[in-house]
Coordinates of C-alpha atoms and ligand atoms in Angstrom, one line a residue:
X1 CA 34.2 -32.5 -12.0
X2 CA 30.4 -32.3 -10.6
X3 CA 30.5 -33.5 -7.7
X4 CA 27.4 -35.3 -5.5
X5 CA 27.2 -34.7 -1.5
X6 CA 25.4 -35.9 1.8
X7 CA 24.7 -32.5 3.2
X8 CA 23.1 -32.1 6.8
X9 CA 21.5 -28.3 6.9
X10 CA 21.1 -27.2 10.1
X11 CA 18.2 -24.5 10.9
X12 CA 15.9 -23.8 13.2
X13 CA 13.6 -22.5 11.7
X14 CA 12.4 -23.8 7.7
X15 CA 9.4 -22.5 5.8
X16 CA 6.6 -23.4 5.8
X17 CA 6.9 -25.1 8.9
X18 CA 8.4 -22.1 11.2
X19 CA 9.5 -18.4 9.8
X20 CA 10.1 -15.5 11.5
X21 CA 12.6 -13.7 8.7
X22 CA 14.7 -14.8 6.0
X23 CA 16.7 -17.6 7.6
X24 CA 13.2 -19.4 7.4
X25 CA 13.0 -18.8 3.3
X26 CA 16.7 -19.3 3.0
X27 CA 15.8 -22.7 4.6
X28 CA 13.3 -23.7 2.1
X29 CA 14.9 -22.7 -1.1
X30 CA 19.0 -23.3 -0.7
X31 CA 18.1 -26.8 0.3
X32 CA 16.1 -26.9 -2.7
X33 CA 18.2 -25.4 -4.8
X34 CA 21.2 -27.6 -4.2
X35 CA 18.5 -31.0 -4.6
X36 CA 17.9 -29.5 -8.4
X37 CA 21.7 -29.5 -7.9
X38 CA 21.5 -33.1 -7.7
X39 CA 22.9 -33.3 -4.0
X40 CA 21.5 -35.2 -1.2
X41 CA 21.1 -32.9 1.7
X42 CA 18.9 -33.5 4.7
X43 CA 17.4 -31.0 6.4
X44 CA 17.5 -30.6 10.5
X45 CA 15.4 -29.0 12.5
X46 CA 13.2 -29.0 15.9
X47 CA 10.1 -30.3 15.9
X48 CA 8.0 -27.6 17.2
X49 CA 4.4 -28.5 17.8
X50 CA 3.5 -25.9 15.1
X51 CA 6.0 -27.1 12.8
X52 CA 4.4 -31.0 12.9
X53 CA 1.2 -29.5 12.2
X54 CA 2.4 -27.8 8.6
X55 CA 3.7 -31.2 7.7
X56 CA 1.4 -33.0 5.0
X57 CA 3.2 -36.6 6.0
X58 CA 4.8 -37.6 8.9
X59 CA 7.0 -40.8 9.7
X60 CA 8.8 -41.8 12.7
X61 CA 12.6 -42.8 11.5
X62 CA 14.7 -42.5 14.6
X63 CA 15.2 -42.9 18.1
X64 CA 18.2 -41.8 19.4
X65 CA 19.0 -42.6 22.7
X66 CA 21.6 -39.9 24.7
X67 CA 24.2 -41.4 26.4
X68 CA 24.3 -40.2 30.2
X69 CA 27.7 -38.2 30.1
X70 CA 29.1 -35.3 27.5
X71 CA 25.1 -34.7 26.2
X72 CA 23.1 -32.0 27.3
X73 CA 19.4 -33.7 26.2
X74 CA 18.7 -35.1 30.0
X75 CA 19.8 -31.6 31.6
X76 CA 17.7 -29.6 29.4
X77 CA 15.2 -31.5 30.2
X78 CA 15.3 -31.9 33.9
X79 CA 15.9 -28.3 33.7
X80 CA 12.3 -28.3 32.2
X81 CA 11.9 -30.5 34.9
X82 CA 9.8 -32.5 32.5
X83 CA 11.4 -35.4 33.4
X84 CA 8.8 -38.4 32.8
X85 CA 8.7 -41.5 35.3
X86 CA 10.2 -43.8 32.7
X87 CA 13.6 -43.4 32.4
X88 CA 14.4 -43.9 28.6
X89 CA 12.0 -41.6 26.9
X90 CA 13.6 -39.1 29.5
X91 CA 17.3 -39.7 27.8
X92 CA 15.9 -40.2 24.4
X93 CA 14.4 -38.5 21.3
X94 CA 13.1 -38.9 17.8
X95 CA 13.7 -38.1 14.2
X96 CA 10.2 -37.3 12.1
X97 CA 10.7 -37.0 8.6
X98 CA 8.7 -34.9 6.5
X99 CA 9.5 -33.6 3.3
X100 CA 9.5 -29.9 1.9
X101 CA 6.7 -29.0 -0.2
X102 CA 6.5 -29.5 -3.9
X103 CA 9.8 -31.0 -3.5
X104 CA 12.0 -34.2 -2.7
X105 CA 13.9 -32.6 -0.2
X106 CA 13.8 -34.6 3.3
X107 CA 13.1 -32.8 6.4
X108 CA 14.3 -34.4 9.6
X109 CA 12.5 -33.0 12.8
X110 CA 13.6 -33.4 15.9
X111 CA 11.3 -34.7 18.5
X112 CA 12.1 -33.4 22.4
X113 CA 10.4 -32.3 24.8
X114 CA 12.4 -29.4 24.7
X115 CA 10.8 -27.9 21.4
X116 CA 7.3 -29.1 22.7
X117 CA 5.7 -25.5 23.4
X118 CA 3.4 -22.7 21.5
X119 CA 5.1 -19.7 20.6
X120 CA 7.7 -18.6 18.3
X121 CA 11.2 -21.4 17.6
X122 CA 12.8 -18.7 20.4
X123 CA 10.2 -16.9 22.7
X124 CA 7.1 -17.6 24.4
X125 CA 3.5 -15.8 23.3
X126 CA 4.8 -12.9 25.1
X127 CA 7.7 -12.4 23.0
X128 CA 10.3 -13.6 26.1
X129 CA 13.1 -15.3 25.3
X130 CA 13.1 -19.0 26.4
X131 CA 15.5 -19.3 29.2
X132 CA 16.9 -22.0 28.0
X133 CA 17.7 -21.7 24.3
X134 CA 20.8 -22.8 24.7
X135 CA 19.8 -26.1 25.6
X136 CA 17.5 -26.6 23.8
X137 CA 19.7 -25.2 20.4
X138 CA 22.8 -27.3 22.2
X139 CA 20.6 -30.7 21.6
X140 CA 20.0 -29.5 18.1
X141 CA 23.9 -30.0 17.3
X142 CA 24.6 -33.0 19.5
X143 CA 22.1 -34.6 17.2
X144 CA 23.3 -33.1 14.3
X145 CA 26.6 -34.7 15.1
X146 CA 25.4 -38.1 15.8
X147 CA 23.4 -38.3 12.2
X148 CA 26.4 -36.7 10.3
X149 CA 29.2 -39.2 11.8
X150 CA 26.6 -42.2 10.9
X151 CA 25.7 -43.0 14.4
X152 CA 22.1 -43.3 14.6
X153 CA 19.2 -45.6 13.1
X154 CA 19.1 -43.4 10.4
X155 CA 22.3 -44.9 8.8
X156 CA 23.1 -42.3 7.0
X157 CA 26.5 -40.5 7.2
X158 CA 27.2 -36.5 6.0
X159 CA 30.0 -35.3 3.9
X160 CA 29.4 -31.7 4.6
X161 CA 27.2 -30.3 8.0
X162 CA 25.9 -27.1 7.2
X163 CA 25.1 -25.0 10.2
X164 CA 23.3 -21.6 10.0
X165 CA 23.3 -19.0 12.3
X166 CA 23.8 -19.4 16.6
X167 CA 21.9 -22.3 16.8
X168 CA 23.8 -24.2 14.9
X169 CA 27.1 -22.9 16.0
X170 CA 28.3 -26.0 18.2
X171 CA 28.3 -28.8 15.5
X172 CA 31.6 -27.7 14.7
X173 CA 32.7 -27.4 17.9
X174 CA 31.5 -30.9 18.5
X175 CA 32.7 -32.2 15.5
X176 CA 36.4 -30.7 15.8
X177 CA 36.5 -33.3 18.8
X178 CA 36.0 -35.8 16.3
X179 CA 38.8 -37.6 14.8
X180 CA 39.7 -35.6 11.6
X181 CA 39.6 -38.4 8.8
X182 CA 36.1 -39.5 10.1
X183 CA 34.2 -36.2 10.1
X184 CA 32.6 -34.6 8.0
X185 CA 33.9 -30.9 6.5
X186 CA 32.0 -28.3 8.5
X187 CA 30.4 -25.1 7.0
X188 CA 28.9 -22.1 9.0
X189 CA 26.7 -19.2 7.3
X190 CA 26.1 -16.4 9.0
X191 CA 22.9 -14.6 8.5
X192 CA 23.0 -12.1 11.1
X193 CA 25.7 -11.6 13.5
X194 CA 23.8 -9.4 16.3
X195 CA 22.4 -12.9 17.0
X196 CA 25.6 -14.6 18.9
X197 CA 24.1 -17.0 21.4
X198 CA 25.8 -15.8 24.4
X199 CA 25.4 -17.7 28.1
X200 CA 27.2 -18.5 31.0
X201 CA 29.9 -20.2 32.5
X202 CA 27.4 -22.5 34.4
X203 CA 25.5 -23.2 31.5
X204 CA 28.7 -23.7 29.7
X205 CA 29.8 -26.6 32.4
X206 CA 25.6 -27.9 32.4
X207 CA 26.5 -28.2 28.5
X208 CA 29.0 -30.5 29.2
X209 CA 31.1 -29.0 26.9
X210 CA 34.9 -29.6 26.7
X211 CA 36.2 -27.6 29.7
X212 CA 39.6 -26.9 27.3
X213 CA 37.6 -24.9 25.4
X214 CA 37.3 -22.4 27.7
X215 CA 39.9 -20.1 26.9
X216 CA 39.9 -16.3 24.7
X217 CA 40.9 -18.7 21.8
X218 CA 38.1 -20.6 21.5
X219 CA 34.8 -20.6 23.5
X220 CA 35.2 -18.1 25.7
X221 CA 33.7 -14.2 24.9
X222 CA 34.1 -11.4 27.4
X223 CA 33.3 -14.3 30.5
X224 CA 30.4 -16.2 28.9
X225 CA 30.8 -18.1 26.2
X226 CA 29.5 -17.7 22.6
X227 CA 27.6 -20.2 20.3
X228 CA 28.4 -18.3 16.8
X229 CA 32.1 -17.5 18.1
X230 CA 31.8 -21.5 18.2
X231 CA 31.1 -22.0 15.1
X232 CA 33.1 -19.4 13.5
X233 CA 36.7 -20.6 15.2
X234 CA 35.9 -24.3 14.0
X235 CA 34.0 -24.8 10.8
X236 CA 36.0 -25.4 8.1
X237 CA 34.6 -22.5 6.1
X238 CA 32.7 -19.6 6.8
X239 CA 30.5 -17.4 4.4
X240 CA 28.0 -14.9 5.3
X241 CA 25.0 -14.0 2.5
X242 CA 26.1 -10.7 0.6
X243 CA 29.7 -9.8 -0.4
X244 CA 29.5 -6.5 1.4
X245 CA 28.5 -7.9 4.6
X246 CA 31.5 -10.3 4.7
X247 CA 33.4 -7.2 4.8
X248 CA 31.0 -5.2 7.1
X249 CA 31.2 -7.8 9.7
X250 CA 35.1 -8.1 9.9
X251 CA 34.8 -3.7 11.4
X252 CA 34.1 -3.1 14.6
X253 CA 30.6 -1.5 13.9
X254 CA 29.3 -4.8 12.8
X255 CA 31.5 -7.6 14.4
X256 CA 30.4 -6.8 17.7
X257 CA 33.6 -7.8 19.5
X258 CA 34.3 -10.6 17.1
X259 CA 35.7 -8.7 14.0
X260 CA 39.4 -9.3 14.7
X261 CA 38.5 -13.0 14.7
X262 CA 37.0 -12.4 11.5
X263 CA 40.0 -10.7 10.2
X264 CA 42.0 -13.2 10.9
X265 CA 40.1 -16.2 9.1
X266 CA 39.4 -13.9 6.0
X267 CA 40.8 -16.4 3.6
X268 CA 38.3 -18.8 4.8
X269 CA 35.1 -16.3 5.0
X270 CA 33.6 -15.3 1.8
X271 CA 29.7 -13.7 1.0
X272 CA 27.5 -15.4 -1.4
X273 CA 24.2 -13.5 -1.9
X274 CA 21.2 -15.5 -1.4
X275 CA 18.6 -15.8 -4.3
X276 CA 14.6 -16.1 -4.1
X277 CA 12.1 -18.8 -4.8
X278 CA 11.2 -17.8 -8.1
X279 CA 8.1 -20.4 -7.7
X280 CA 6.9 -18.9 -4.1
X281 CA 7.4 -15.2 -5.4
X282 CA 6.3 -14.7 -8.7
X283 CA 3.8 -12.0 -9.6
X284 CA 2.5 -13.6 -12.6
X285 CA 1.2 -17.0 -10.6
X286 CA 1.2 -15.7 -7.3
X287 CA -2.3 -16.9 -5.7
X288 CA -2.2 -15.0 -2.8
X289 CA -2.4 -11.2 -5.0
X290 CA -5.4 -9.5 -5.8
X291 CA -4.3 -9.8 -10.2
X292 CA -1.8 -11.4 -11.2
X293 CA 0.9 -9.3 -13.7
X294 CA 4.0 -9.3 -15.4
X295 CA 5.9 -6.7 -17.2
X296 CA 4.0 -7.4 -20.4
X297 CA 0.9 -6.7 -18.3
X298 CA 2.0 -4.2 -15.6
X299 CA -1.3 -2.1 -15.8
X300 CA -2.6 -5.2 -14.1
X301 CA -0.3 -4.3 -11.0
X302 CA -2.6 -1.6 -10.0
X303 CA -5.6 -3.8 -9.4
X304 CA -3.0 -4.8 -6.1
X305 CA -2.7 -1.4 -5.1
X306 CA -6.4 -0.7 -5.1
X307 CA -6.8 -4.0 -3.2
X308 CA -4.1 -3.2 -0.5
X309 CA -5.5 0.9 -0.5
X310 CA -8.7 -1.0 1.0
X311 CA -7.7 -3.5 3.1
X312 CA -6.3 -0.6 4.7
X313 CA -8.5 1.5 4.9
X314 CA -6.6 4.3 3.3
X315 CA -8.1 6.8 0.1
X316 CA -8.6 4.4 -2.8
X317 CA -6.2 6.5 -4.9
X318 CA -4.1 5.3 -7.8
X319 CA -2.1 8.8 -8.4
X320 CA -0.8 8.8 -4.6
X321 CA 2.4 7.1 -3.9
X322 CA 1.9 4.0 -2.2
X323 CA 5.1 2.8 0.3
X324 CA 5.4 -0.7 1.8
X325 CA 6.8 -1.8 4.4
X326 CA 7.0 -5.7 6.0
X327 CA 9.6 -6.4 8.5
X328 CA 10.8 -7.3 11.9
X329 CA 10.3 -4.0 14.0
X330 CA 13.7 -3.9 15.4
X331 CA 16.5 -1.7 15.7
X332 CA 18.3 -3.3 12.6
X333 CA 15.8 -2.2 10.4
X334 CA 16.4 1.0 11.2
X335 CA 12.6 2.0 11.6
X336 CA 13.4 4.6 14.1
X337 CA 14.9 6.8 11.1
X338 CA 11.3 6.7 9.4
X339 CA 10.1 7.8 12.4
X340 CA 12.7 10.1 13.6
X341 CA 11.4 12.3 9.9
X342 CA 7.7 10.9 10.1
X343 CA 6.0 14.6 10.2
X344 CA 7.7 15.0 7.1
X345 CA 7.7 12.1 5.3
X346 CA 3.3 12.2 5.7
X347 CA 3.3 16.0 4.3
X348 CA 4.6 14.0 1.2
X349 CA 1.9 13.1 -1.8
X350 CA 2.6 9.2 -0.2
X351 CA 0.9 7.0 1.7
X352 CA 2.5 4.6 4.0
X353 CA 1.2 0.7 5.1
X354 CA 3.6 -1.2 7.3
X355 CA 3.2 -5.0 8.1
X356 CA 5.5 -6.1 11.3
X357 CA 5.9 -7.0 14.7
X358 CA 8.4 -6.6 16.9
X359 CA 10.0 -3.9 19.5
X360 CA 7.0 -2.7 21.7
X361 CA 8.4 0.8 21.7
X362 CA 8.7 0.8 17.8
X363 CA 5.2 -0.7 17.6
X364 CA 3.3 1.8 19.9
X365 CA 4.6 4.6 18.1
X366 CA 4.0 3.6 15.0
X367 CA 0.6 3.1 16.0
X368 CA 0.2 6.3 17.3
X369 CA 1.1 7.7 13.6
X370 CA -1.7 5.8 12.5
X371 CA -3.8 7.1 14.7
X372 CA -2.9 10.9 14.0
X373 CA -2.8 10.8 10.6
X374 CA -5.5 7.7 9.4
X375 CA -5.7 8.4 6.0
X376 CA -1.5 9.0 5.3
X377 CA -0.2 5.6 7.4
X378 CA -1.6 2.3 8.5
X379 CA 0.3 -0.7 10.4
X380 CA -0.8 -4.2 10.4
X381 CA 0.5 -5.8 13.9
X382 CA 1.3 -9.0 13.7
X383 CA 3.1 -11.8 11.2
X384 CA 0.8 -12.4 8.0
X385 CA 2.4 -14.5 5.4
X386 CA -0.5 -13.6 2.8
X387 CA -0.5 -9.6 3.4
X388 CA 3.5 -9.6 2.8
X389 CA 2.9 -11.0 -0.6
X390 CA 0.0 -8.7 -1.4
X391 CA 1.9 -5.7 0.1
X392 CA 5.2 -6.7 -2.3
X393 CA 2.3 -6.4 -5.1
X394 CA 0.1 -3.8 -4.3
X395 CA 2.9 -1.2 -2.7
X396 CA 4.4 1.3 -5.7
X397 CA 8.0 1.1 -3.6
X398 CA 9.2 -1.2 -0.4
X399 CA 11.2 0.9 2.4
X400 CA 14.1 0.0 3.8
X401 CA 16.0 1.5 5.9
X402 CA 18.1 -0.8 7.5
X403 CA 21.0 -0.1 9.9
X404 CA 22.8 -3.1 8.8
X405 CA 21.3 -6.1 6.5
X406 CA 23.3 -9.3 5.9
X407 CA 21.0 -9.8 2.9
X408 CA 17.5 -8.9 2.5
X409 CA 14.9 -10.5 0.9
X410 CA 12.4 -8.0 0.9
X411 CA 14.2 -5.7 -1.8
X412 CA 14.8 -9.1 -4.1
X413 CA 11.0 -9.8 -3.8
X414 CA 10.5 -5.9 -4.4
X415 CA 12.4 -5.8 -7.8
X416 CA 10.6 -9.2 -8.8
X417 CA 6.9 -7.7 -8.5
X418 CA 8.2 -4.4 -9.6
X419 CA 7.9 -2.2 -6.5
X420 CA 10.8 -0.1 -6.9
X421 CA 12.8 -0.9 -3.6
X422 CA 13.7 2.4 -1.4
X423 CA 17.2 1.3 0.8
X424 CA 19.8 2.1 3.0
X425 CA 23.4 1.4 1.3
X426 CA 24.2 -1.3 3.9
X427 CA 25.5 -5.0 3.2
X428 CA 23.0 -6.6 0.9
X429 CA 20.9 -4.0 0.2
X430 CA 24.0 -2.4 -1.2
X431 CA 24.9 -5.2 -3.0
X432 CA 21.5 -5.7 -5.0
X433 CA 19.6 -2.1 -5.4
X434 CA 21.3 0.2 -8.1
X435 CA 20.6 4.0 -7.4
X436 CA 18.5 5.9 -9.8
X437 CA 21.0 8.5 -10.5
X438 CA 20.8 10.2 -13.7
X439 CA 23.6 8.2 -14.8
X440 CA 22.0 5.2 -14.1
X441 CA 18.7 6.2 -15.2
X442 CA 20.1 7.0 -18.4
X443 CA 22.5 4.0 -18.8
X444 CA 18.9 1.7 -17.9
X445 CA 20.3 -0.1 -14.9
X446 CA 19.2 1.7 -11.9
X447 CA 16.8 -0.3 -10.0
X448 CA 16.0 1.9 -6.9
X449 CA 16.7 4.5 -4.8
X450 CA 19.8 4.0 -2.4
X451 CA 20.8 6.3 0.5
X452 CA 22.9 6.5 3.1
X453 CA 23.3 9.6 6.0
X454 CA 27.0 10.1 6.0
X455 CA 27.0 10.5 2.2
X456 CA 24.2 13.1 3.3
X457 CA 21.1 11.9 2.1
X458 CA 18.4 10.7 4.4
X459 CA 15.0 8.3 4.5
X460 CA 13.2 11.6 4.1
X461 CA 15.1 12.6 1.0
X462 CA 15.1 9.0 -0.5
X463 CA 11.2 9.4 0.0
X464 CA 11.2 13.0 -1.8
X465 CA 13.3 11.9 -4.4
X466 CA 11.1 8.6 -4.7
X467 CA 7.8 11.0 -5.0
X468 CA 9.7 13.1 -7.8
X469 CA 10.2 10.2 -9.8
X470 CA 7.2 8.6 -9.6
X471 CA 5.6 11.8 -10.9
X472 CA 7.2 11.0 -14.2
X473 CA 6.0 8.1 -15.3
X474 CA 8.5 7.3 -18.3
X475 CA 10.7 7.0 -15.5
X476 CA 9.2 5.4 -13.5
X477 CA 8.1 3.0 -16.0
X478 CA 11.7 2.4 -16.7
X479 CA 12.9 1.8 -13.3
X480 CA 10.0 -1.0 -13.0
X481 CA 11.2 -2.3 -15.6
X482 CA 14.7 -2.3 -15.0
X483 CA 14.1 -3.9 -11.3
X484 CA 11.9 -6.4 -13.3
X485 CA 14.8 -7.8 -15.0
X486 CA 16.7 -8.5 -11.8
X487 CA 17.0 -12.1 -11.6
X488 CA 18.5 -13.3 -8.6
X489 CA 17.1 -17.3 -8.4
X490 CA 19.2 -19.9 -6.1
X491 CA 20.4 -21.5 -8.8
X492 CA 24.1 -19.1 -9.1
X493 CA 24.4 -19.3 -5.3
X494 CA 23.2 -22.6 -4.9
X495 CA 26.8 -23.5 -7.3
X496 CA 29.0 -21.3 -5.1
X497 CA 27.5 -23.0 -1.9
X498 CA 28.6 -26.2 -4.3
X499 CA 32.3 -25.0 -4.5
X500 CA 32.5 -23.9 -0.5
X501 CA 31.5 -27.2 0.2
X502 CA 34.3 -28.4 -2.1
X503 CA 36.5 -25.5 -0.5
X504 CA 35.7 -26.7 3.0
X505 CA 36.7 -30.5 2.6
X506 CA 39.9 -29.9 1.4
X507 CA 40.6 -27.5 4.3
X508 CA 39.6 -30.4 6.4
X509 CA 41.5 -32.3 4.8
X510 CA 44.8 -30.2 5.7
X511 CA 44.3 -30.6 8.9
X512 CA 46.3 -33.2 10.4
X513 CA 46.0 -32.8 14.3
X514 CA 42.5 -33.2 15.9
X515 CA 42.1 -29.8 16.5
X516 CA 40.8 -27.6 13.7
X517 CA 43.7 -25.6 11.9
X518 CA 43.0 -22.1 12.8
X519 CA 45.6 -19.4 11.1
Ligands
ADP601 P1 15.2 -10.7 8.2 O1 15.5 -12.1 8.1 O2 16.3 -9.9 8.8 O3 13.9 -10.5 9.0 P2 14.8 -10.6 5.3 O4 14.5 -9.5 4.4 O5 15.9 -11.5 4.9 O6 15.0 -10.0 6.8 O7 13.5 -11.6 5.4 C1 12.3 -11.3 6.0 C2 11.3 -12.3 5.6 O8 10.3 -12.3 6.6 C3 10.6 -11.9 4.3 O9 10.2 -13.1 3.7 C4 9.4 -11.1 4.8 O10 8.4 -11.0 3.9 C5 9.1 -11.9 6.1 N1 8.4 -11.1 7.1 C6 8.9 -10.3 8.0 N2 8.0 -9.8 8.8 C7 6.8 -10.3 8.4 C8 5.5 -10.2 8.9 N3 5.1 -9.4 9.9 N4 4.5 -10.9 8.2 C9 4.9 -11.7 7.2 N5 6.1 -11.9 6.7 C10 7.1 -11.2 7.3
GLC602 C1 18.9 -12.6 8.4 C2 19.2 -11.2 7.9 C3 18.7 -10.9 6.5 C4 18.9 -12.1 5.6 C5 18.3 -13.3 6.2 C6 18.5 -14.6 5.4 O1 17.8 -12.7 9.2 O2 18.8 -10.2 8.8 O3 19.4 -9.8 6.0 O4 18.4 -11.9 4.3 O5 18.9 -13.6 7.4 O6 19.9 -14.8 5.0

């Protein structure tokens, strides 16, 4: 039976109105996956000043006014101390509503003074942390919880609250106080679990939160307390966005004090991969690429890699292997490996270009690479939508080499234009990049090159292996178009999201007590 739900999707951050990695993309195109899906999910999100000004239209819907006691809003904000004279706009806030681009799907942004500052959704210009990200995250699921239960102007009531990542850890939390029959089934996805949203006891008791809650059971993690641990213990279901990281995640490598936990709701934690926007990245239409190609026209791809050798400043040289990189510089990557065998990976026939920002350790020594060896590497500091879709063009392979990675969308955008993704066996790399082994070669469905150090291969041997191959170019021909072929749209995962949604009411629906049923 098909069935038709009131979702509420909890992010903070939703492209094109705030990225900073995937959980932005994943944002834009689950939501509008599961619309095509005919389902009527809401989006929520803060409305940061940069966010509003991405928005074609606007429109005021909401005011929602915060009671005095059990609701954070008026701490955070006095904490701000941005407390105005008149005392309801200090204890209230607003809904805008927007709608995604080239879509139907409603955005709902929420107004506070809280979210009203330049920067990133979770760091100043400087890159440091706001202080008080968990307020300001906290209001985002006491709102969350007030739209879902059908208690605001926006009369609207969810089915299903979908929360993603830390910041959206608490609306279960919140809505296990709830009485059972009235709330809505909660889901949580977990798209990186090194993110866990730990604070204090004081901040814990500023919260408001339910001081029963603090206990090794539920809140409480190692004497602070632990948004994601929230959301795990109470959402209905869990599911993180590969099948290998769901497993990864429940060791102790990867759990990071939180696996047993895991373990222990396995039957309620599954992975579903995520997919791409097939509209946003699609070489053949793509407007921000040099020439547009497709497999019929590949040839055309090189007209991108003469483009990105430029805008470089590197040899204009379409025999030399040309690596890409775009990420987040930060330990999960794993770009410390590349540079750990940098001397030799430049004595290589490649040349390297690296878009990213990140870990000002990571970024100085790149740039010092760049500086030694000009005309073999060159980084591009800084976030630039535009270049990451050039280099996904122009690059002949994508590196990465990350330590762990829940998904990736990188490699997914890789096989899509054809650059043959170099990985690290890890979670969803593992899960989407087939090794060119001569098996594979031969059988036509390798799509890459994998690697992984304790089965005693390297970066610096995926990169000589990568070189050897692409000095044959029947093979390399048939790799591109192998990867090509990939197709990993929203739509699959968009209809298991579907039936964990189904899966997650009628856990709720088992639950007799007020308190969540945790085995
Ligand atoms: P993560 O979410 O861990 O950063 P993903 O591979 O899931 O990794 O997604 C990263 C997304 O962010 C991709 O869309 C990638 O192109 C984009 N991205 C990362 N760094 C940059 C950057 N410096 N400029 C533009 N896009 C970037
Ligand atoms: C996270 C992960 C990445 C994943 C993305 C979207 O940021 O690091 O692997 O693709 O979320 O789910």
């Amino acid at each position: 039976m098909k069935s038709n739900y009131k979702i509420l999707f909890i992010s903070s951050e939703v492209y094109p109105f705030a990225k900073t990695g995937g959980l932005g993309d994943v944002s834009n195109s689950l939501p509008k996956a599961l619309k095509d899906l005919d389902q009527d999910i809401r989006i929520l999100m803060p409305a940061y000043p940069f966010a509003i000004q991405k928005a074609d239209s606007i429109q005021y819907v909401a005011k929602i006014d915060l009671p005095e006691r059990g609701f954070p809003g008026h701490l955070g904000l006095s904490y701000q101390q941005h407390r105005s004279k008149e005392k309801n706009q200090q204890n209230s806030v607003a809904i805008i509503e927007t709608t995604l681009p080239d879509s139907k799907v409603k955005v709902w942004m929420l107004e506070s003074e809280l979210y009203n500052r330049s920067g990133t959704p979770y760091s100043d210009e400087d890159n440091q942390e706001w202080p008080d990200n968990d307020f300001r995250f906290a209001l985002l699921n006491y709102i969350a919880v007030e739209i879902a239960m059908g208690r605001t102007e926006l009369n609207w009531q969810a089915d299903i609250i979908h929360g993603n990542d830390w910041q959206a850890g608490l609306a279960a939390v919140l809505l296990a106080q709830e009485t059972v029959a009235k709330r809505p089934a909660s889901v949580f996805t977990i798209h990186n679990m090194s993110h866990m949203g730990v604070y204090s006891r004081k901040r814990f008791d500023q919260l408001e939160l339910d001081p029963q809650l603090w206990n090794h059971h539920e809140l409480e993690f190692y004497e602070n307390f632990s948004f994601i641990k929230g959301g795990l213990i109470f959402s209905d279901r869990i599911n993180t966005v590969s099948p290998s990281y769901a497993k990864e995640i429940q060791t102790e490598e990867f759990g990071y004090g939180l696996a047993g936990l895991l373990a222990h709701r396995k039957d309620r934690l599954s992975g579903i991969l995520n997919g791409i926007d097939m509209q946003e990245w699609d070489p053949e239409t793509d407007p921000m690429i040099e020439k547009n190609y497709s497999l019929k026209n590949i040839a055309d791809k090189q007209a991108n890699k003469l483009s990105l050798q430029k805008h470089f400043h590197l040899p204009v040289n379409k025999n030399v292997l040309l690596l890409g990189m775009v990420a987040r510089l930060v330990y999960q990557k794993g770009v410390d490996l590349i540079i750990k065998d940098m001397e030799d990976i430049l004595e290589l026939p490649v040349q390297l270009v690296i878009l990213g920002s990140g870990d000002e350790e990571l970024e100085k020594q790149l740039t010092q690479w760049a500086k030694k060896y000009p005309e073999k590497i060159q980084i591009q500091l800084g976030y630039d939508e535009a270049l990451s879709h050039q280099i996904e063009a122009g690059a002949d392979a994508f590196l990465m080499s990350s330590r762990f990675e829940p998904c990736g969308l990188n490699q997914l955008y890789s096989l899509r234009y054809g650059t043959i993704p170099i990985v690290r066996e890890t979670g969803g790399l593992a899960d989407t990049v087939i090794h060119a082994s001569n098996e594979n070669l031969n059988n036509k469905t390798a799509t890459g090159i994998v690697f992984h150090e304790d089965k005693g291969s390297t970066v610096l041997d995926a990169i000589k292996l990568t070189s050897l191959l692409y000095q044959s170019k029947t093979i390399w021909r048939k790799l591109t178009s192998n990867a090509m072929k990939q197709h990993f749209s929203w739509q699959e995962s968009a209809e298991h999201y579907l039936s964990l949604y189904t899966q997650a009411i009628e856990d709720r629906d088992k639950i007799k007590t007020q308190k969540p049923m945790i085995k």
